[in-house]
Amino acid sequence: SYVLTQPPSVSVPPGKTASITCGGNNIGSKSVHWYQQKPGQAPVLVIYYDTDRPSGIPERFSGSNSGNTATLTISRVEAGDEADYYCQVWDSSSDPHVVFGGGTKLTVL
Amino acid sequence: EVQLVQSGAEVKKPGESLKISCKGSGYSFTGYWIGWVRQLPGKGLEWMGIIYAGDSETRYSPSFQGQVTISADKSISTAYLQWSNLKASDTAMYYCASAPDVSGIPYYFDYWGPGTLVTVSS
């Protein structure tokens, strides 16, 4: 089955740029979606279809996807961005299903 | 305003059955999929399965096939997740989430419920 690989943790000082990667075999041929989950809360969609932002999500959040890596980029990181981030795809294999990455803990130093 | 309201926390014993619910409002329930996602304590998100509210077409993760049953009652805009034989290892937070239907595919989850905490302990 399809596997998405994320780094367990990423740390960045406030005001800097955080990049969270999501690796998968030819992931550039799939649509990647990203969720933010703060402690004790439900996940929130922050990027869909690789680059689109839902209403209410700051422009500081952006996404890209090419080759074997998709990336969530958070510019001008704020303390409130500290959370777990998950990538997700729909795998249209012989047994279509949802796949989540293992998640990345973003720490704002 | 789109809302997914989940049933309250449950404490059950091993071997018992359980059915939790997720009621959608503020959108066309029958035009969306409802997925269920498990989160074990301190762990990541695991997709369990998904149901199309319009016709109840259901797909399961191989990891959960046969372990749970997903259903929906479109007349009351509610989806369900049920177990017939709970185990201690089912102790987790369970989220429902809505997914827009795009040519029969639920690509992503746009809204999430607050979660239902299920605790299974003797």
PDB file of C-alpha atoms in Angstrom, chain B residues 21-117:
ATOM      1  CA  SER B  21     -22.621   9.036  15.851  1.00  0.00           C
ATOM      2  CA  CYS B  22     -21.776  12.097  13.782  1.00  0.00           C
ATOM      3  CA  LYS B  23     -24.544  14.508  12.780  1.00  0.00           C
ATOM      4  CA  GLY B  24     -23.912  16.952   9.961  1.00  0.00           C
ATOM      5  CA  SER B  25     -25.580  20.321   9.485  1.00  0.00           C
ATOM      6  CA  GLY B  26     -25.117  23.476   7.438  1.00  0.00           C
ATOM      7  CA  TYR B  27     -24.430  21.661   4.160  1.00  0.00           C
ATOM      8  CA  SER B  28     -25.946  19.116   1.793  1.00  0.00           C
ATOM      9  CA  PHE B  29     -25.300  15.926   3.782  1.00  0.00           C
ATOM     10  CA  THR B  30     -26.174  13.607   0.907  1.00  0.00           C
ATOM     11  CA  GLY B  31     -23.632  15.235  -1.412  1.00  0.00           C
ATOM     12  CA  TYR B  32     -20.675  14.483   0.809  1.00  0.00           C
ATOM     13  CA  TRP B  33     -18.732  11.564   2.175  1.00  0.00           C
ATOM     14  CA  ILE B  34     -18.231  11.087   5.926  1.00  0.00           C
ATOM     15  CA  GLY B  35     -14.983   9.489   6.993  1.00  0.00           C
ATOM     16  CA  TRP B  36     -13.903   8.081  10.348  1.00  0.00           C
ATOM     17  CA  VAL B  37     -10.396   8.565  11.684  1.00  0.00           C
ATOM     18  CA  ARG B  38      -8.843   6.963  14.748  1.00  0.00           C
ATOM     19  CA  GLN B  39      -6.192   8.581  16.903  1.00  0.00           C
ATOM     20  CA  LEU B  40      -4.602   6.411  19.554  1.00  0.00           C
ATOM     21  CA  PRO B  41      -3.309   8.271  22.620  1.00  0.00           C
ATOM     22  CA  GLY B  42      -0.238  10.266  21.621  1.00  0.00           C
ATOM     23  CA  LYS B  43      -0.228   8.876  18.079  1.00  0.00           C
ATOM     24  CA  GLY B  44      -1.074   9.972  14.553  1.00  0.00           C
ATOM     25  CA  LEU B  45      -4.206   9.879  12.411  1.00  0.00           C
ATOM     26  CA  GLU B  46      -5.423   6.538  11.018  1.00  0.00           C
ATOM     27  CA  TRP B  47      -8.102   6.331   8.352  1.00  0.00           C
ATOM     28  CA  MET B  48     -10.742   3.720   9.221  1.00  0.00           C
ATOM     29  CA  GLY B  49     -13.273   4.036   6.438  1.00  0.00           C
ATOM     30  CA  ILE B  50     -15.684   6.296   4.636  1.00  0.00           C
ATOM     31  CA  ILE B  51     -19.321   6.352   3.557  1.00  0.00           C
ATOM     32  CA  TYR B  52     -21.072   8.328   0.844  1.00  0.00           C
ATOM     33  CA  ALA B  53     -24.147   9.724   2.527  1.00  0.00           C
ATOM     34  CA  GLY B  54     -26.127   9.836  -0.715  1.00  0.00           C
ATOM     35  CA  ASP B  55     -26.240   6.092  -1.334  1.00  0.00           C
ATOM     36  CA  SER B  56     -24.296   4.601   1.615  1.00  0.00           C
ATOM     37  CA  GLU B  57     -21.450   3.319  -0.568  1.00  0.00           C
ATOM     38  CA  THR B  58     -18.802   2.352   1.985  1.00  0.00           C
ATOM     39  CA  ARG B  59     -15.075   1.751   1.780  1.00  0.00           C
ATOM     40  CA  TYR B  60     -12.905   0.438   4.600  1.00  0.00           C
ATOM     41  CA  SER B  61      -9.229   0.539   5.382  1.00  0.00           C
ATOM     42  CA  PRO B  62      -7.851  -3.021   5.232  1.00  0.00           C
ATOM     43  CA  SER B  63      -6.704  -2.493   8.829  1.00  0.00           C
ATOM     44  CA  PHE B  64     -10.281  -1.992  10.016  1.00  0.00           C
ATOM     45  CA  GLN B  65     -12.273  -4.152   7.579  1.00  0.00           C
ATOM     46  CA  GLY B  66     -14.310  -6.603   9.617  1.00  0.00           C
ATOM     47  CA  GLN B  67     -13.487  -4.835  12.881  1.00  0.00           C
ATOM     48  CA  VAL B  68     -16.001  -1.989  12.626  1.00  0.00           C
ATOM     49  CA  THR B  69     -19.150  -1.116  10.698  1.00  0.00           C
ATOM     50  CA  ILE B  70     -19.822   2.280   9.158  1.00  0.00           C
ATOM     51  CA  SER B  71     -23.365   3.297   8.298  1.00  0.00           C
ATOM     52  CA  ALA B  72     -25.463   6.386   7.691  1.00  0.00           C
ATOM     53  CA  ASP B  73     -29.066   7.544   7.968  1.00  0.00           C
ATOM     54  CA  LYS B  74     -29.486  10.347   5.465  1.00  0.00           C
ATOM     55  CA  SER B  75     -32.972  11.136   6.767  1.00  0.00           C
ATOM     56  CA  ILE B  76     -31.365  12.554   9.914  1.00  0.00           C
ATOM     57  CA  SER B  77     -28.001  13.547   8.376  1.00  0.00           C
ATOM     58  CA  THR B  78     -26.113  11.190  10.683  1.00  0.00           C
ATOM     59  CA  ALA B  79     -23.267   8.750  10.179  1.00  0.00           C
ATOM     60  CA  TYR B  80     -22.320   5.977  12.580  1.00  0.00           C
ATOM     61  CA  LEU B  81     -19.329   3.904  13.602  1.00  0.00           C
ATOM     62  CA  GLN B  82     -19.973   0.726  15.488  1.00  0.00           C
ATOM     63  CA  TRP B  83     -18.202  -2.151  17.156  1.00  0.00           C
ATOM     64  CA  SER B  84     -19.668  -5.501  18.175  1.00  0.00           C
ATOM     65  CA  ASN B  85     -16.790  -6.712  20.344  1.00  0.00           C
ATOM     66  CA  LEU B  86     -14.705  -3.929  21.857  1.00  0.00           C
ATOM     67  CA  LYS B  87     -11.116  -4.495  22.919  1.00  0.00           C
ATOM     68  CA  ALA B  88      -8.882  -2.478  25.212  1.00  0.00           C
ATOM     69  CA  SER B  89      -6.824  -1.608  22.125  1.00  0.00           C
ATOM     70  CA  ASP B  90      -9.862   0.284  20.740  1.00  0.00           C
ATOM     71  CA  THR B  91      -9.289   2.962  23.379  1.00  0.00           C
ATOM     72  CA  ALA B  92      -8.800   6.101  21.297  1.00  0.00           C
ATOM     73  CA  MET B  93     -10.257   9.354  20.044  1.00  0.00           C
ATOM     74  CA  TYR B  94     -12.490   8.874  17.006  1.00  0.00           C
ATOM     75  CA  TYR B  95     -13.081  11.741  14.599  1.00  0.00           C
ATOM     76  CA  CYS B  96     -15.623  12.025  11.850  1.00  0.00           C
ATOM     77  CA  ALA B  97     -14.857  14.334   8.946  1.00  0.00           C
ATOM     78  CA  SER B  98     -16.708  15.412   5.823  1.00  0.00           C
ATOM     79  CA  ALA B  99     -15.220  15.031   2.363  1.00  0.00           C
ATOM     80  CA  PRO B 100     -16.655  16.665  -0.769  1.00  0.00           C
ATOM     81  CA  ASP B 101     -17.501  14.210  -3.521  1.00  0.00           C
ATOM     82  CA  VAL B 102     -15.436  14.816  -6.665  1.00  0.00           C
ATOM     83  CA  SER B 103     -16.526  12.412  -9.419  1.00  0.00           C
ATOM     84  CA  GLY B 104     -17.054   9.693  -6.858  1.00  0.00           C
ATOM     85  CA  ILE B 105     -13.811  10.295  -4.948  1.00  0.00           C
ATOM     86  CA  PRO B 106     -13.435  11.821  -1.449  1.00  0.00           C
ATOM     87  CA  TYR B 107     -10.059  13.447  -1.968  1.00  0.00           C
ATOM     88  CA  TYR B 108      -9.782  15.420   1.289  1.00  0.00           C
ATOM     89  CA  PHE B 109     -11.581  16.222   4.542  1.00  0.00           C
ATOM     90  CA  ASP B 110     -12.802  19.795   4.736  1.00  0.00           C
ATOM     91  CA  TYR B 111     -14.557  19.765   8.120  1.00  0.00           C
ATOM     92  CA  TRP B 112     -13.944  17.677  11.217  1.00  0.00           C
ATOM     93  CA  GLY B 113     -16.031  16.843  14.236  1.00  0.00           C
ATOM     94  CA  PRO B 114     -14.627  17.446  17.742  1.00  0.00           C
ATOM     95  CA  GLY B 115     -14.038  13.750  18.318  1.00  0.00           C
ATOM     96  CA  THR B 116     -15.526  11.060  20.536  1.00  0.00           C
ATOM     97  CA  LEU B 117     -13.272   9.565  23.188  1.00  0.00           C
TER      98      LEU B 117
END
